[in-house]
Amino acid sequence: MATAPLARWYATNGRHALPWRATRDRWAVLVAEVMLQQTQVSRVVQVWDAFMAQFPDVDTAAAAGPGALIAAWGRLGYPRRARRLWETATYVAEHGWPADLSVLPGIGRYTAGAITAEADDADTVALDTNIRRVVERVHGRLLTPSEADAGMRALGGRLAGRERLLALMDLGALVCTPRDPGCEQCPLHDRCATRAPLDGERRARQAAYKGSFRQRRGIVLAALRLAPTPVAQLDGEALASLVTDGLAEVTGAVAALPGGARSAQCS
């Protein structure tokens, strides 16, 4: 059984020093998981502590308004995540945590499962890109969602909940990497059917940022984080898309983060 080797590997090599792993608070874990969507761990490490110091709980985040969270989000990318965090904080502050976290804004099946596993040690199955890669390589083929769920449980053995999730997540991030995996150092090496990248393996590729519409939106947001700005000085198309997404607002001839002057003060 792979349980003992995986558990030993995780105890020695897991990313235990990541700051959000020192808490079981649902809000803190949720913030980390949302930040980690499509973003490298190293970038999240740089901003999570400061963000949590400013918004330590759902009540504080909800009261701050969306512009404050967008301003604090800085250049982390995909700022709609900050807007959705505020929407989530507002919902939870008013109604409490729902039984099914996936009903919260921007919280999909994986993130909901990860939060309950990490914060509550619930025996939920949550497959991020790293975990799915490990499970599929061990099986030697691409798997359906139900097969991958069962495969994750099987690989964890007696590990469950938080420990199973984090052990397999770290194994995929540190050893069973998309390219040049360290198969000889893998605790699952003896039972792995692939021992190399899997033929036909799905690899997400992010479009180039430089020169993209995302960059244009980022330039406008950077200006609005500093202060409300005349519309005439901004990229009109990018600003319009930010307004549509609830990331900016226009009053007369001036654009600002949602919440206007209050948001500017929080930047």
Short mmCIF file of C-alpha atoms in Angstrom, two decimals:
data_model
loop_
_atom_site.label_atom_id
_atom_site.label_comp_id
_atom_site.label_asym_id
_atom_site.label_seq_id
_atom_site.Cartn_x
_atom_site.Cartn_y
_atom_site.Cartn_z
CA MET A 1 0.00 0.00 0.00
CA ALA A 2 1.21 3.51 -0.85
CA THR A 3 -0.08 5.11 2.35
CA ALA A 4 3.10 4.83 4.42
CA PRO A 5 5.51 6.05 1.69
CA LEU A 6 3.21 8.93 0.77
CA ALA A 7 2.68 9.92 4.40
CA ARG A 8 6.42 9.78 5.11
CA TRP A 9 7.21 11.81 2.01
CA TYR A 10 4.64 14.44 2.92
CA ALA A 11 5.82 14.70 6.52
CA THR A 12 9.35 15.45 5.32
CA ASN A 13 8.81 17.28 2.05
CA GLY A 14 5.37 18.87 2.18
CA ARG A 15 4.97 22.64 1.91
CA HIS A 16 4.09 23.00 5.58
CA ALA A 17 5.50 26.52 5.83
CA LEU A 18 2.89 28.05 3.50
CA PRO A 19 1.22 30.65 5.75
CA TRP A 20 -2.38 29.62 5.06
CA ARG A 21 -1.62 26.10 6.21
CA ALA A 22 -1.18 27.37 9.75
CA THR A 23 -4.89 28.11 10.06
CA ARG A 24 -8.15 26.20 9.94
CA ASP A 25 -10.23 29.35 9.53
CA ARG A 26 -12.60 28.96 6.59
CA TRP A 27 -12.31 32.55 5.39
CA ALA A 28 -8.51 32.47 5.46
CA VAL A 29 -8.40 29.17 3.58
CA LEU A 30 -10.97 30.42 1.06
CA VAL A 31 -8.91 33.55 0.37
CA ALA A 32 -5.81 31.43 -0.25
CA GLU A 33 -7.63 29.01 -2.54
CA VAL A 34 -9.18 31.82 -4.59
CA MET A 35 -5.80 33.54 -4.89
CA LEU A 36 -4.22 30.28 -6.01
CA GLN A 37 -6.61 29.91 -8.94
CA GLN A 38 -4.43 30.30 -12.06
CA THR A 39 -1.68 31.91 -9.96
CA GLN A 40 1.69 30.60 -8.82
CA VAL A 41 2.15 29.81 -5.14
CA SER A 42 5.18 32.09 -4.92
CA ARG A 43 3.08 35.11 -5.94
CA VAL A 44 0.31 34.29 -3.47
CA VAL A 45 2.85 33.97 -0.63
CA GLN A 46 3.87 37.58 -1.28
CA VAL A 47 0.37 39.02 -0.75
CA TRP A 48 -1.73 36.67 1.41
CA ASP A 49 -0.50 37.89 4.80
CA ALA A 50 -1.09 41.56 3.97
CA PHE A 51 -4.52 40.83 2.49
CA MET A 52 -5.56 38.87 5.57
CA ALA A 53 -4.27 41.60 7.88
CA GLN A 54 -6.55 44.06 6.09
CA PHE A 55 -9.54 41.69 5.82
CA PRO A 56 -9.19 39.18 8.68
CA ASP A 57 -12.79 37.96 8.56
CA VAL A 58 -15.93 38.03 6.43
CA ASP A 59 -17.50 40.89 8.37
CA THR A 60 -14.51 43.17 7.79
CA ALA A 61 -14.30 42.24 4.11
CA ALA A 62 -18.03 42.73 3.53
CA ALA A 63 -18.06 46.12 5.24
CA ALA A 64 -15.01 47.33 3.32
CA GLY A 65 -16.80 47.29 -0.04
CA PRO A 66 -15.65 45.74 -3.33
CA GLY A 67 -13.25 48.52 -4.23
CA ALA A 68 -11.20 47.97 -1.10
CA LEU A 69 -10.64 44.30 -1.94
CA ILE A 70 -9.86 45.11 -5.57
CA ALA A 71 -7.31 47.71 -4.44
CA ALA A 72 -5.68 45.29 -2.00
CA TRP A 73 -5.59 42.61 -4.69
CA GLY A 74 -2.90 44.64 -6.42
CA ARG A 75 -1.27 42.99 -9.40
CA LEU A 76 -2.17 39.42 -8.47
CA GLY A 77 -4.14 39.10 -11.71
CA TYR A 78 -7.70 38.11 -12.63
CA PRO A 79 -9.18 40.82 -10.36
CA ARG A 80 -12.72 39.49 -10.75
CA ARG A 81 -11.64 37.06 -8.06
CA ALA A 82 -11.38 39.98 -5.63
CA ARG A 83 -14.89 41.12 -6.51
CA ARG A 84 -16.21 37.61 -5.97
CA LEU A 85 -14.42 37.38 -2.62
CA TRP A 86 -16.30 40.48 -1.52
CA GLU A 87 -19.57 39.00 -2.77
CA THR A 88 -18.82 35.79 -0.86
CA ALA A 89 -17.95 37.73 2.30
CA THR A 90 -21.20 39.68 2.00
CA TYR A 91 -23.25 36.50 1.60
CA VAL A 92 -21.60 34.73 4.54
CA ALA A 93 -21.81 37.81 6.77
CA GLU A 94 -25.55 37.97 6.12
CA HIS A 95 -26.50 34.28 5.92
CA GLY A 96 -23.66 32.25 7.41
CA TRP A 97 -21.70 29.54 5.64
CA PRO A 98 -23.91 27.46 3.32
CA ALA A 99 -23.89 23.68 3.53
CA ASP A 100 -22.74 23.56 -0.11
CA LEU A 101 -19.89 26.04 -0.53
CA SER A 102 -20.06 25.77 -4.31
CA VAL A 103 -23.09 28.07 -4.28
CA LEU A 104 -20.79 30.95 -3.28
CA PRO A 105 -19.59 33.33 -6.03
CA GLY A 106 -16.57 32.00 -7.91
CA ILE A 107 -16.36 28.82 -5.80
CA GLY A 108 -16.39 25.70 -7.96
CA ARG A 109 -16.44 22.05 -7.02
CA TYR A 110 -12.70 21.80 -6.39
CA THR A 111 -12.45 24.96 -4.27
CA ALA A 112 -15.47 23.98 -2.19
CA GLY A 113 -13.98 20.55 -1.52
CA ALA A 114 -10.55 21.98 -0.75
CA ILE A 115 -11.93 24.46 1.77
CA THR A 116 -13.90 21.83 3.69
CA ALA A 117 -10.94 19.45 3.63
CA GLU A 118 -8.36 22.02 4.73
CA ALA A 119 -10.46 23.95 7.22
CA ASP A 120 -12.79 21.23 8.54
CA ASP A 121 -10.74 18.10 7.79
CA ALA A 122 -13.80 16.79 5.96
CA ASP A 123 -13.23 13.59 4.00
CA THR A 124 -14.04 15.30 0.71
CA VAL A 125 -12.41 14.63 -2.63
CA ALA A 126 -11.03 17.66 -4.44
CA LEU A 127 -8.91 17.37 -7.55
CA ASP A 128 -6.81 20.31 -8.63
CA THR A 129 -4.54 20.13 -11.66
CA ASN A 130 -1.65 18.71 -9.64
CA ILE A 131 -3.66 15.96 -7.97
CA ARG A 132 -5.38 14.91 -11.19
CA ARG A 133 -1.98 14.63 -12.90
CA VAL A 134 -0.67 12.34 -10.14
CA VAL A 135 -3.76 10.13 -10.18
CA GLU A 136 -3.87 9.79 -13.96
CA ARG A 137 -0.17 9.04 -14.28
CA VAL A 138 -0.39 6.34 -11.62
CA HIS A 139 -3.27 4.77 -13.55
CA GLY A 140 -1.53 5.24 -16.88
CA ARG A 141 -4.47 6.90 -18.64
CA LEU A 142 -6.82 9.85 -18.61
CA LEU A 143 -9.70 9.32 -16.20
CA THR A 144 -13.32 10.36 -15.98
CA PRO A 145 -14.23 12.61 -13.02
CA SER A 146 -15.68 9.70 -11.05
CA GLU A 147 -12.63 7.52 -11.78
CA ALA A 148 -10.30 10.33 -10.72
CA ASP A 149 -12.25 10.82 -7.47
CA ALA A 150 -11.98 7.13 -6.67
CA GLY A 151 -8.32 7.14 -7.66
CA MET A 152 -7.54 9.99 -5.27
CA ARG A 153 -9.15 8.11 -2.38
CA ALA A 154 -7.25 4.94 -3.25
CA LEU A 155 -3.88 6.66 -3.45
CA GLY A 156 -4.45 8.31 -0.09
CA GLY A 157 -5.07 4.96 1.59
CA ARG A 158 -5.51 5.69 5.28
CA LEU A 159 -4.75 9.37 4.70
CA ALA A 160 -7.99 11.32 4.49
CA GLY A 161 -9.36 14.82 4.49
CA ARG A 162 -6.76 17.56 4.87
CA GLU A 163 -3.69 15.31 4.91
CA ARG A 164 -4.68 13.38 1.78
CA LEU A 165 -5.47 16.54 -0.15
CA LEU A 166 -2.27 18.36 0.77
CA ALA A 167 0.01 15.34 0.40
CA LEU A 168 -1.14 14.61 -3.16
CA MET A 169 -1.27 18.30 -4.05
CA ASP A 170 2.35 18.79 -2.95
CA LEU A 171 3.48 15.62 -4.67
CA GLY A 172 2.10 16.93 -7.96
CA ALA A 173 3.58 20.39 -7.46
CA LEU A 174 7.04 19.31 -6.35
CA VAL A 175 7.75 15.87 -7.86
CA CYS A 176 5.14 14.76 -10.40
CA THR A 177 5.49 17.99 -12.35
CA PRO A 178 4.11 18.61 -15.85
CA ARG A 179 7.54 18.28 -17.42
CA ASP A 180 10.63 16.42 -16.20
CA PRO A 181 8.99 14.74 -13.18
CA GLY A 182 11.31 13.41 -10.48
CA CYS A 183 10.05 9.86 -10.73
CA GLU A 184 12.92 8.33 -8.78
CA GLN A 185 12.04 10.50 -5.77
CA CYS A 186 8.32 9.77 -5.94
CA PRO A 187 6.81 7.71 -3.10
CA LEU A 188 4.32 6.25 -5.60
CA HIS A 189 7.01 5.20 -8.07
CA ASP A 190 6.62 1.46 -7.54
CA ARG A 191 2.92 1.46 -8.33
CA CYS A 192 2.94 4.09 -11.10
CA ALA A 193 1.96 2.82 -14.55
CA THR A 194 3.49 5.77 -16.38
CA ARG A 195 6.64 7.01 -14.63
CA ALA A 196 6.75 9.87 -17.10
CA PRO A 197 4.38 12.44 -18.62
CA LEU A 198 1.26 10.70 -19.87
CA ASP A 199 0.59 10.56 -23.61
CA GLY A 200 -2.25 12.95 -24.42
CA GLU A 201 -1.95 14.65 -21.06
CA ARG A 202 -3.86 17.91 -20.82
CA ARG A 203 -1.65 20.92 -20.16
CA ALA A 204 -3.25 24.29 -19.63
CA ARG A 205 -1.45 27.06 -21.44
CA GLN A 206 -2.08 30.66 -20.49
CA ALA A 207 -2.22 33.21 -23.26
CA ALA A 208 0.59 35.77 -23.34
CA TYR A 209 -0.09 38.77 -21.10
CA LYS A 210 2.05 41.34 -22.88
CA GLY A 211 0.01 43.18 -25.48
CA SER A 212 -3.21 41.43 -24.45
CA PHE A 213 -6.55 42.93 -23.50
CA ARG A 214 -5.87 41.66 -19.97
CA GLN A 215 -2.82 43.91 -19.86
CA ARG A 216 -4.88 46.88 -21.02
CA ARG A 217 -7.41 46.22 -18.27
CA GLY A 218 -4.57 45.90 -15.79
CA ILE A 219 -3.17 49.30 -16.75
CA VAL A 220 -6.54 50.95 -16.16
CA LEU A 221 -7.02 49.18 -12.82
CA ALA A 222 -3.53 50.22 -11.71
CA ALA A 223 -4.45 53.85 -12.34
CA LEU A 224 -7.75 53.52 -10.46
CA ARG A 225 -6.02 51.93 -7.46
CA LEU A 226 -4.02 55.13 -7.07
CA ALA A 227 -6.96 57.55 -7.38
CA PRO A 228 -10.18 58.28 -9.27
CA THR A 229 -9.17 59.22 -12.81
CA PRO A 230 -10.76 61.21 -15.63
CA VAL A 231 -12.31 58.87 -18.17
CA ALA A 232 -10.61 60.75 -20.99
CA GLN A 233 -7.21 59.66 -19.67
CA LEU A 234 -8.06 55.95 -19.73
CA ASP A 235 -8.39 53.19 -22.31
CA GLY A 236 -12.13 53.44 -22.98
CA GLU A 237 -12.65 49.86 -24.15
CA ALA A 238 -10.75 48.39 -21.22
CA LEU A 239 -12.59 50.66 -18.78
CA ALA A 240 -15.96 49.64 -20.21
CA SER A 241 -15.15 45.96 -19.67
CA LEU A 242 -14.10 46.66 -16.07
CA VAL A 243 -17.37 48.47 -15.43
CA THR A 244 -19.28 45.50 -16.88
CA ASP A 245 -17.41 43.14 -14.52
CA GLY A 246 -18.13 45.33 -11.48
CA LEU A 247 -14.46 46.27 -11.09
CA ALA A 248 -14.88 49.98 -11.80
CA GLU A 249 -17.56 52.61 -11.89
CA VAL A 250 -17.99 55.86 -13.79
CA THR A 251 -19.60 58.96 -12.32
CA GLY A 252 -19.82 61.80 -14.77
CA ALA A 253 -16.40 62.14 -16.36
CA VAL A 254 -14.50 60.32 -13.60
CA ALA A 255 -13.78 56.59 -13.18
CA ALA A 256 -13.01 54.94 -9.84
CA LEU A 257 -12.98 51.58 -8.12
CA PRO A 258 -16.42 50.48 -6.86
CA GLY A 259 -17.24 52.57 -3.82
CA GLY A 260 -15.54 55.70 -5.15
CA ALA A 261 -13.59 57.75 -2.65
CA ARG A 262 -13.92 55.12 0.07
CA SER A 263 -12.17 52.60 -2.19
CA ALA A 264 -9.42 55.05 -3.07
CA GLN A 265 -8.69 55.58 0.61
CA CYS A 266 -8.22 51.83 1.06
CA SER A 267 -5.54 51.62 -1.65
#
